[in-house]
Coordinates of C-alpha atoms in Angstrom, one line a residue:
X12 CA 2.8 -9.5 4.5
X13 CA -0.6 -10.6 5.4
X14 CA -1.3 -7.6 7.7
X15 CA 0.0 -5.2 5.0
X16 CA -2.2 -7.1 2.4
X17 CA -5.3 -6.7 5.0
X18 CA -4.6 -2.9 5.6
X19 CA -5.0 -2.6 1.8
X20 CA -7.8 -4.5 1.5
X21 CA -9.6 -3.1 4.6
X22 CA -11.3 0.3 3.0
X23 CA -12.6 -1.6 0.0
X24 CA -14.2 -4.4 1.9
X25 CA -15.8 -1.4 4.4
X26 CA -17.6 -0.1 1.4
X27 CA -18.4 -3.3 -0.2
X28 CA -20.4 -4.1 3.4
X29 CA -21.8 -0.8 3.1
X30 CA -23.2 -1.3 0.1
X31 CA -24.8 -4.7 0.9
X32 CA -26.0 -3.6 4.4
X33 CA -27.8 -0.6 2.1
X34 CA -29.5 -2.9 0.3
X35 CA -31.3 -3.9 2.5
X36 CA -33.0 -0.8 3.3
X37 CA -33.3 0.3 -0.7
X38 CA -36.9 -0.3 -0.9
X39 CA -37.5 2.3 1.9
X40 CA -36.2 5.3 -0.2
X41 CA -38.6 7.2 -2.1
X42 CA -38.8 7.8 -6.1
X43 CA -36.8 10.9 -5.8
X44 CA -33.9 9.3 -3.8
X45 CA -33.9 5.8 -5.7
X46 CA -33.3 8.1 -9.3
X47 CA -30.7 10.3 -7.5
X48 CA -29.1 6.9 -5.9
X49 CA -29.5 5.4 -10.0
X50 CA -27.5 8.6 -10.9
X51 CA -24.5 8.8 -8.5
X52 CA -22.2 5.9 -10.3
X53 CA -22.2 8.2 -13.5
X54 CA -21.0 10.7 -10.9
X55 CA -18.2 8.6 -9.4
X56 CA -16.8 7.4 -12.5
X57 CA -15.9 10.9 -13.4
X58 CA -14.4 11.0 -10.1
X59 CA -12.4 8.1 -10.3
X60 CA -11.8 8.4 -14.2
X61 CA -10.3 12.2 -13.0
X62 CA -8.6 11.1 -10.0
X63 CA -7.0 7.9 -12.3
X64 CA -5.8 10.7 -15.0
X65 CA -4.7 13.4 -12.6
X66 CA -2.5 11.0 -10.6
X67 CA -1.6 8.9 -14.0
X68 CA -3.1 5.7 -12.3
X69 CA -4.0 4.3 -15.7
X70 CA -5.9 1.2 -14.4
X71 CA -8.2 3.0 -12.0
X72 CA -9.2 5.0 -14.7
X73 CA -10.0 2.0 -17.1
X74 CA -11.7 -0.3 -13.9
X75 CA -13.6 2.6 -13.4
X76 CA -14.3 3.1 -17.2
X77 CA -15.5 -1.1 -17.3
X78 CA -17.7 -0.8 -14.2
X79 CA -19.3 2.7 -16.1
X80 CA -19.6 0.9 -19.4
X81 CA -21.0 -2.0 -17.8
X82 CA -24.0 0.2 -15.4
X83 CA -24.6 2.2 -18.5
X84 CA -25.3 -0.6 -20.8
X85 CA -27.9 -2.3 -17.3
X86 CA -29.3 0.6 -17.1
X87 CA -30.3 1.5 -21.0
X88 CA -30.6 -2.1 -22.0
X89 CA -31.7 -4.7 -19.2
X90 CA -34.4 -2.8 -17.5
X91 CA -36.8 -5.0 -18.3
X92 CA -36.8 -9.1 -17.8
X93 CA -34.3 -11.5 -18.7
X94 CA -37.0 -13.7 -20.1
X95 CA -36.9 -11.9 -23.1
X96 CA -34.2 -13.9 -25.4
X97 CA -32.2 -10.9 -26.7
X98 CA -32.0 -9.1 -22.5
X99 CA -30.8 -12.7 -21.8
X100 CA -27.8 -13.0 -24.8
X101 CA -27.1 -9.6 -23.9
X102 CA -26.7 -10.4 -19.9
X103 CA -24.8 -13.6 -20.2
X104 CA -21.9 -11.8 -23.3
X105 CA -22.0 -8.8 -20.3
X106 CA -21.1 -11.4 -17.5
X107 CA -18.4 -12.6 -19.8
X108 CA -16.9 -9.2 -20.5
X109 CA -17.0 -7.5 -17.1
X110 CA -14.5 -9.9 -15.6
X111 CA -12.0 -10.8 -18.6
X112 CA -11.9 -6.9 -18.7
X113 CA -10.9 -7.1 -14.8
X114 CA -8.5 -9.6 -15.5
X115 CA -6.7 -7.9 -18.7
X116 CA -6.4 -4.6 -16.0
X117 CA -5.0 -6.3 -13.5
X118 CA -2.4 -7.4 -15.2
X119 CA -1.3 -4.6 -16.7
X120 CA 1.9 -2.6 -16.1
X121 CA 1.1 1.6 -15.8
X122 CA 1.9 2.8 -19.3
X123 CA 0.6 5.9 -18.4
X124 CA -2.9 7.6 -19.4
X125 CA -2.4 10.2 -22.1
X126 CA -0.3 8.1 -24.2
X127 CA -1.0 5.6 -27.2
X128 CA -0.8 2.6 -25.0
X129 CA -3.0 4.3 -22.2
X130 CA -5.4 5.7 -24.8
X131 CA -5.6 2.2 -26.9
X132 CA -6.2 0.2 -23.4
X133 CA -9.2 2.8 -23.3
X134 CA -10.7 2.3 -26.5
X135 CA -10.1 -1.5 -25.7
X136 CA -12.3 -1.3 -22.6
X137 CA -15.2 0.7 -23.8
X138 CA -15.0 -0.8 -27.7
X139 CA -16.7 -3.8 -26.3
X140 CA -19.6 -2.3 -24.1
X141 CA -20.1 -0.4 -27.6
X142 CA -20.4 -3.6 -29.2
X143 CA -23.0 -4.9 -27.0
X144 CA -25.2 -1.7 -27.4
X145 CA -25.3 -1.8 -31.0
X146 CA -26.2 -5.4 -31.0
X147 CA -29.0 -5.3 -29.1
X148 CA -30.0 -1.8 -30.8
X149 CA -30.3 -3.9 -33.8
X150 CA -32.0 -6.5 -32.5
X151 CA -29.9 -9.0 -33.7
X152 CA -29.3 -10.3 -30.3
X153 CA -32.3 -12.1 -30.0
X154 CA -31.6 -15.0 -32.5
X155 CA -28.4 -15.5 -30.9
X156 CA -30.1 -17.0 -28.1
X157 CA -30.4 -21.2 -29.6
X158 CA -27.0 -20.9 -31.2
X159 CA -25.7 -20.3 -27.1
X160 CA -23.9 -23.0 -25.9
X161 CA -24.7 -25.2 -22.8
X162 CA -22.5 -23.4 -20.5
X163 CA -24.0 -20.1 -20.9
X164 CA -28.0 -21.1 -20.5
X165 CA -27.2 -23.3 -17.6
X166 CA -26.8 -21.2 -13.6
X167 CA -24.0 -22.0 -12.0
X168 CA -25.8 -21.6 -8.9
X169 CA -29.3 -22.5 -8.2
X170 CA -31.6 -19.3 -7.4
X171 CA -29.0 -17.1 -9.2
X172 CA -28.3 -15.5 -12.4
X173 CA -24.5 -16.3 -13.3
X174 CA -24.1 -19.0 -16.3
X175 CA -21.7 -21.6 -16.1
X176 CA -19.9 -20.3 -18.4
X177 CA -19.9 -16.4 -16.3
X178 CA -18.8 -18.2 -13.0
X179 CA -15.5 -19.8 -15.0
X180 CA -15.0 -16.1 -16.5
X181 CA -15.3 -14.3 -13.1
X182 CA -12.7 -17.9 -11.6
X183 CA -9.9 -17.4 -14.2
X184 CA -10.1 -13.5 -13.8
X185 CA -9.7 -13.9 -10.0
X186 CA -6.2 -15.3 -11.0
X187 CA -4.7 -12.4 -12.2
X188 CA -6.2 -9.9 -9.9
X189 CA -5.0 -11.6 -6.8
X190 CA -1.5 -12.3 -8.2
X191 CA -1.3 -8.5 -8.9
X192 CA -2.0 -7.6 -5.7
X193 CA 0.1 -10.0 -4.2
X194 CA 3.2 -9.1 -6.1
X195 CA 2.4 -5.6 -6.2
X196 CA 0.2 -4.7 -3.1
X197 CA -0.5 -1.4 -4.2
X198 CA -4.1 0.5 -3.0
X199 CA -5.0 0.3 -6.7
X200 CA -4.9 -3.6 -6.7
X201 CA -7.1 -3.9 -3.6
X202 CA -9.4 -1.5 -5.5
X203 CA -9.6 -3.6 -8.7
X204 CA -10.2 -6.5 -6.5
X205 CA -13.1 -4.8 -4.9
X206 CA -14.3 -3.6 -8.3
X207 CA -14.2 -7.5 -9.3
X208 CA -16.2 -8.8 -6.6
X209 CA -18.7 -6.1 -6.9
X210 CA -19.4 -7.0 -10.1
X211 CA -19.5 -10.6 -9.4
X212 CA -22.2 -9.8 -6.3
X213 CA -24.2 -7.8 -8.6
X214 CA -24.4 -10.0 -11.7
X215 CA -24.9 -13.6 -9.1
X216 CA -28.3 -11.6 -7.6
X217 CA -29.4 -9.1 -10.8
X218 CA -32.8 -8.9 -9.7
X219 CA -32.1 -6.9 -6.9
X220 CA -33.8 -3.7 -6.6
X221 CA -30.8 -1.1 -7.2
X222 CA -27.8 -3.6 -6.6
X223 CA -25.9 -2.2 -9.5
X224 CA -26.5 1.3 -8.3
X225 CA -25.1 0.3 -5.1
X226 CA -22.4 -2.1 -5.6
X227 CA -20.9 0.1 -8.6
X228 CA -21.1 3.2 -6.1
X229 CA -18.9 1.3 -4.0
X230 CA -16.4 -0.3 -6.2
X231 CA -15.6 3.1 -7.3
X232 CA -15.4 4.8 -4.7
X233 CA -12.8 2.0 -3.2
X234 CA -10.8 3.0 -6.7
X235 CA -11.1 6.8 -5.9
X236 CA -9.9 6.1 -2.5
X237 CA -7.1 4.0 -3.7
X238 CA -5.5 6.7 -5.4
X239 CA -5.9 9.1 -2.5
X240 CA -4.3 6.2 -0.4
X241 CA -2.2 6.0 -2.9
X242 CA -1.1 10.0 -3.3
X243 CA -1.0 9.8 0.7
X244 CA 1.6 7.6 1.3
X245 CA 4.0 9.0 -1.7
X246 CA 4.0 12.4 0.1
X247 CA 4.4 10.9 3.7
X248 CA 5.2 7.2 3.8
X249 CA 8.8 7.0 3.1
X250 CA 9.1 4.6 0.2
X251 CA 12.5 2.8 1.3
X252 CA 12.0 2.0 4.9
X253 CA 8.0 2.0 4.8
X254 CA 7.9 4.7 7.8
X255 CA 6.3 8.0 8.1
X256 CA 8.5 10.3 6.5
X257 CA 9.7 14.4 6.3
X258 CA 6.3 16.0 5.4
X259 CA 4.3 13.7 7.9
X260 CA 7.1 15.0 10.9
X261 CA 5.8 18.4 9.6
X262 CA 2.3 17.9 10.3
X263 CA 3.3 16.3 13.5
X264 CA 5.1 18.9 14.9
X265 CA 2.1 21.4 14.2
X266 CA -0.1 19.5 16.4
X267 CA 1.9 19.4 19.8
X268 CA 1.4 21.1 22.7
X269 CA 3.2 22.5 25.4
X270 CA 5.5 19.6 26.3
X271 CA 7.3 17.2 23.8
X272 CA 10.5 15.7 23.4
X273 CA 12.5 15.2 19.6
X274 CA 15.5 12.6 19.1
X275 CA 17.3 13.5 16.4
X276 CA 19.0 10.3 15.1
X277 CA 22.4 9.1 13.0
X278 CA 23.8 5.8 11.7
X279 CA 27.4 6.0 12.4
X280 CA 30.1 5.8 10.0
X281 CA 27.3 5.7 7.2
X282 CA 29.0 6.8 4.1
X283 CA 31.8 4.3 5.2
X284 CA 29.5 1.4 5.1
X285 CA 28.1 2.3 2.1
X286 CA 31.6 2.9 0.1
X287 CA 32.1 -0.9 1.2
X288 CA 29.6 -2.8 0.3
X289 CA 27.5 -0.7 -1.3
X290 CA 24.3 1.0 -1.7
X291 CA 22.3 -2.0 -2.2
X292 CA 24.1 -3.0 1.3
X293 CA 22.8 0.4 2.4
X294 CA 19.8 0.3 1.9
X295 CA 19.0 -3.1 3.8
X296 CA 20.6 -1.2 6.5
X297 CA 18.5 2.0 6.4
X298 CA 15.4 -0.4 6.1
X299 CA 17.0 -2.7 9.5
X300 CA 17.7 0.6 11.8
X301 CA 14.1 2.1 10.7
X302 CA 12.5 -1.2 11.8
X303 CA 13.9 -0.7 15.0
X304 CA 13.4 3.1 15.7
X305 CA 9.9 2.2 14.9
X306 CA 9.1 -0.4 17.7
X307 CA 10.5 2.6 20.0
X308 CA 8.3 2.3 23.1
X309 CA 7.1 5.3 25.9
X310 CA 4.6 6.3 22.9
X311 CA 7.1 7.2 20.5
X312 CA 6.6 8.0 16.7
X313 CA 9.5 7.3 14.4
X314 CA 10.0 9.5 11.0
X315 CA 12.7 9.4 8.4
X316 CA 14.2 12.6 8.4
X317 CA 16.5 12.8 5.7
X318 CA 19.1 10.5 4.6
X319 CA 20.7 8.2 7.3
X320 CA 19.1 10.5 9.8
X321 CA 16.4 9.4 11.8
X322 CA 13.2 11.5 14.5
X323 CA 11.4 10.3 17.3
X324 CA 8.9 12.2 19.1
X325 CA 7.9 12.1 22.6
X326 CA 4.7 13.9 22.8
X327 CA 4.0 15.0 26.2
X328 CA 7.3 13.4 27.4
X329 CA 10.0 15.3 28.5
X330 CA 13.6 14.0 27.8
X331 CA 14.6 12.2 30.9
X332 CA 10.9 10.5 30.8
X333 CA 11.8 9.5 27.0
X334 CA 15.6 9.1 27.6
X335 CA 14.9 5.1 28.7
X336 CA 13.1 4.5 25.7
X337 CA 16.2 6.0 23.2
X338 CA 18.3 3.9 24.9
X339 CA 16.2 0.6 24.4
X340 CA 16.5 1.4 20.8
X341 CA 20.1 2.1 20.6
X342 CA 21.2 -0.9 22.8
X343 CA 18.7 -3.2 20.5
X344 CA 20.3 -2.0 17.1
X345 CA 24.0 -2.0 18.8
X346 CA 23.2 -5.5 19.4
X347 CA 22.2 -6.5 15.8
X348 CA 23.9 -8.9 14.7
X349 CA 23.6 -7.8 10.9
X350 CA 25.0 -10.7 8.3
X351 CA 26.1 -9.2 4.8
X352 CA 25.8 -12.0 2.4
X353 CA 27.4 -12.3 -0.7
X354 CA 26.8 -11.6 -4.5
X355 CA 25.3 -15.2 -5.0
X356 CA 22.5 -15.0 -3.0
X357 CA 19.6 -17.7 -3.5
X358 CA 16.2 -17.0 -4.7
X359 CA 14.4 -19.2 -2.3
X360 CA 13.6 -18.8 1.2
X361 CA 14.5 -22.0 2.3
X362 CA 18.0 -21.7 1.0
X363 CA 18.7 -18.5 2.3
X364 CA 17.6 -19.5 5.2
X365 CA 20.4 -22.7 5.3
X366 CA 22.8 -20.7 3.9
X367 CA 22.0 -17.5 6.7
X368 CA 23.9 -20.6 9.2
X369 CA 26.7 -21.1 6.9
X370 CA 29.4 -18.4 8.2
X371 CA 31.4 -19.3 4.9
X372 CA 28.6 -17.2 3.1
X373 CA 28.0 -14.2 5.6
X374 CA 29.8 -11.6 6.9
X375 CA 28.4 -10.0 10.6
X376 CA 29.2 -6.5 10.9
X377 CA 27.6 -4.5 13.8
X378 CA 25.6 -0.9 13.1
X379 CA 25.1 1.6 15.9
X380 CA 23.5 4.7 15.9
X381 CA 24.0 7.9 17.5
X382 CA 21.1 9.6 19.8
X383 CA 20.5 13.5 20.7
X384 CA 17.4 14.8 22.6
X385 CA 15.8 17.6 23.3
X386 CA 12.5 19.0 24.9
X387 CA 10.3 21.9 24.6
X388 CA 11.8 24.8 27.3
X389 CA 11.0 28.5 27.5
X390 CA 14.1 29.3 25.3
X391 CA 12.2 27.1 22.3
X392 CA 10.0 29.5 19.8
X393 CA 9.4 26.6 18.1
X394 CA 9.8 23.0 17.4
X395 CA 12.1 23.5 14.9
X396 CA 14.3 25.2 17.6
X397 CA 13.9 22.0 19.5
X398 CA 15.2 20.6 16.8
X399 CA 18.2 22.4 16.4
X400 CA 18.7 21.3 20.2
X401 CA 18.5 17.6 19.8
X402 CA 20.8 18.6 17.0
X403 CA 23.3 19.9 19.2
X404 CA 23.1 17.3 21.3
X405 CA 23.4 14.7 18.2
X406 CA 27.1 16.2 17.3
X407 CA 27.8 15.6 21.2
X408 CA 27.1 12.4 21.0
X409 CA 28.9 11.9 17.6
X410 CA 32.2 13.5 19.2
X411 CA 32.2 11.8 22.6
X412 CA 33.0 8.6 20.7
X413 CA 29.3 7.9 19.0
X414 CA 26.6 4.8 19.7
X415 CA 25.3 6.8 22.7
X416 CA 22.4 8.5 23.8
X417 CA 23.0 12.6 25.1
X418 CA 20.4 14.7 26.3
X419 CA 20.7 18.3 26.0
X420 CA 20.1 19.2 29.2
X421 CA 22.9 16.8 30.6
X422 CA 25.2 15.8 27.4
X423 CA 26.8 11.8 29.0
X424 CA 30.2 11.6 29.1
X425 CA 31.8 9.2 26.5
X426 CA 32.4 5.6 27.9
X427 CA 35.9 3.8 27.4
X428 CA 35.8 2.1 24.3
X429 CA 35.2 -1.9 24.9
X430 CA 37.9 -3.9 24.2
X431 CA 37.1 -6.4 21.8
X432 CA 36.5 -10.5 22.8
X433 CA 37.9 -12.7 20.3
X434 CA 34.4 -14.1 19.4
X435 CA 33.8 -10.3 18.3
X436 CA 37.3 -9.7 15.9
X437 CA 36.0 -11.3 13.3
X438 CA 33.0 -9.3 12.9
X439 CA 33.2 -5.5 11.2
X440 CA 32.1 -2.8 13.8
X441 CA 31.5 0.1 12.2
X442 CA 30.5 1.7 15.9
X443 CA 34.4 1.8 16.4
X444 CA 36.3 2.3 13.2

C-alpha cells in the first residue's frame, strides 16, 4: 500500500519541487518572460478544466476551477500590499476559502460533470471567488477589518502570512484529502493533494515574487497529469489483477526484435472453480495467479490476456533460455496453498488473521496452471503467429494431463498423476479433478 500510495504521489511532488527550485531563479527572467510566466495558469486551467470534462473527472475540473478562481482574484485584487485593510480582509477570507473548497472536493463522490449535481458543485466553487470580487469592488471590505476576530489578524507562523485562523482551515482540510486518497488512491486524489499543498506554500510565503504563478502552474499540471495517469492505466492496467493488460501486450509486441519468447498461460479447471464457489472466489484467484506470473524472473513481463488466460514475454530469450523461469512460476502457484474462507468473514485484520489458523473456518484447495511457449523462428511472420504457437503448445499441455510446462519445439510428455498423501485428501485440487 505504501509503495502504491508513493507511485501516486511521486509526479505531483516532482512538479511541486520544480516549482520551488524555479523560484529561486524567478527574479532572473526578464519583463517579457515574468508576464508570459503570469499568464500560463489561465492556460492550464483550461487544460485541466478540458481534460477533467473530456474524461468526466468532475473534481479535477472543480480543483482546477478553485486554484483559477483563487490566482484570478491575487492577480486582479492583491497586487499591491497587504497593509492596506481591505487587500488584508480580502487575503485572510481567500486563505479560508481555498482550503475548505479543497476539502469539500475531496470528499466528493464523481457525479459526473455535465449534470445538475456536477454543474451545481461548479457554481458552488466559483460563487464564492465571485463573492470576494464584488466585495472588494465595492469597497466594503475595508471596514471589515476591526470587526475580524483574533484568530484571523494573528500569523500562525512568525515571518509568514497564514492567520491562525488560515493554518486551522488548511489542518481540518488536510483530513479529508488524505482520507480520500487513502481509501481511494486514485491519480486524481494525489493531484488534489498536490493542489492543497500548493496553495498552502503559496499563501504561508505571499510575498514571493511570482509564487502563485508558479506553484498554481504546478498544481495543475499534477491534475492534468492525473487524468492522463488516470486514462493510462484504464486502457492498459488491468483493473482486477492490477497487471499490464491486452492493449499494453499489443504495444509490447510492436517493439521486439528478432528474438523473443511468449508463454501463453491457463488456470485449470477454471470455470469449475468458479461454478463452486463462486465468482467472488474467482476473482481472488485470478488476482493470486497474476501476483505470481508477475514476479516471473529471466526478465519476464506478465500481461493479462483475456479471461483466465495469462502472457509472459521473454524478450531476447529463446524458449529453452525462458523455459526455467515458466517452470518457477508454475511450481510456485502449484504449491499455493490457497484457503477459501467462508461467508462470515471478519472485517478486521487481526481477526482474519486468527481465524486464517482455524481449519474449522477455511477450506485449502490447490490451483495449477497450464504453460505453452513459443519463440520467434523463420516460419513466424509475426508475433501473433508466435502466438498461435505457444497456443498450440498450451492445448498440449492441457491434454497431456495439465499443470505443466510444454515448449513447442519439444511438447513434455505428461507425468503420472501423484498419488495423493493423506495430509493432501482433505484439500480440493482442482489440478486433478
Amino acid at each position: 500500500m505504501a509503495l502504491q500510495l508513493l507511485t501516486l504521489l511521486l509526479p505531483a511532488a516532482a512538479l511541486l519541487v520544480g516549482a520551488g527550485v524555479a523560484l529561486l531563479s524567478v527574479a532572473q527572467l526578464s519583463g517579457t518572460q515574468q508576464e508570459m510566466l503570469g499568464l500560463l495558469p489561465y492556460l492550464l486551467v483550461i487544460v485541466a478544466g478540458t481534460l477533467g470534462v473530456g474524461f468526466k473527472r468532475g473534481r479535477v475540473l472543480l480543483a482546477a476551477l478553485n486554484l483559477g478562481g483563487a490566482y484570478l482574484l491575487i492577480q486582479t485584487s492583491l497586487q499591491t500590499s497587504l497593509a492596506r485593510p481591505d487587500n488584508y480582509v480580502l487575503f485572510s477570507l481567500l486563505s479560508l476559502l481555498l482550503p475548505l473548497n479543497f476539502a469539500l472536493i475531496a470528499w466528493y463522490k464523481e457525479r459526473g460533470v455535465l449534470t445538475w449535481v456536477g454543474c451545481a458543485r461548479v457554481v458552488g466553487v466559483l460563487l464564492g471567488y465571485a463573492v470576494l470580487f464584488a466585495l472588494k469592488q465595492s469597497g466594503e471590505l475595508a471596514y471589515w477589518l476591526p470587526s475580524l476576530p483574533t484568530s484571523m489578524i494573528e500569523m500562525a507562523f512568525a515571518q509568514t502570512f497564514l492567520s491562525d485562523a488560515a493554518a486551522w482551515a488548511f489542518g481540518v482540510s488536510l483530513l479529508p484529502v488524505l482520507l480520500s486518497l487513502g481509501l481511494r488512491k486514485t491519480h486524481a486524489d494525489a493531484g488534489i493533494l498536490a493542489a492543497w499543498g500548493a496553495a498552502l506554500v503559496m499563501l504561508v510565503w505571499f510575498d514571493q515574487a511570482m509564487i502563485s504563478s508558479l506553484f498554481v502552474s504546478a498544481a495543475l499540471l499534477a491534475l492534468s497529469v492525473s487524468v492522463v495517469q488516470n486514462s493510462y492505466n484504464m486502457a492498459f492496467i488491468d483493473e482486477l489483477t492490477g497487471i499490464p493488460a491486452r492493449r499494453a501486450l499489443r504495444d509490447k509486441l510492436a517493439t521486439l526484435g528478432k528474438q523473443y519468447t511468449i508463454a501463453m498461460m491457463d488456470i485449470d479447471h477454471f470455470k469449475k472453480f468458479n461454478d463452486t464457489y463462486g465468482h467472488d472466489v474467482g476473482d481472488q484467484v485470478l488476482r493470486m495467479v497474476a501476483a505470481k506470473i508477475n514476479q516471473v524472473r529471466g526478465g519476464g513481463k506478465a500481461y493479462r490476456f483475456g479471461g483466465e488466460e495469462f502472457t509472459v514475454v521473454f524478450a531476447g530469450k529463446e524458449e529453452h533460455e525462458a523455459e526455467p523461469f515458466l517452470e518457477e512460476v508454475r511450481q510456485t502457484i502449484a504449491n499455493y496453498p490457497m484457503r477459501i474462507r467462508g461467508d462470515q468473514r471478519p472485517k478486521d485484520n487481526e481477526t482474519g488473521k486468527q481465524r486464517r489458523n482455524e481449519s474449522s473456518e477455511s477450506e485449502i484447495v490447490t490451483v495449477t496452471i497450464s504453460i505453452g511457449a513459443a519463440h520467434k523462428q523463420d516460419i513466424h511472420a509475426n508475433p501473433d503467429a508466435v502466438i498461435k504457437s505457444a497456443d498450440q503448445a498450451l492445448y498440449q499441455a492441457k491434454g497431456a494431463g495439465r499443470n505443466q510446462t510444454v515448449i513447442s519445439t519439444q511438447p513434455k510428455v505428461a507425468e503420472p498423476k501423484p498419488r495423493k498423501s493423506a495430509a493432501r485428501r482433505s484439500k480440493r485440487d482442482y489440478a486433478r479433478r
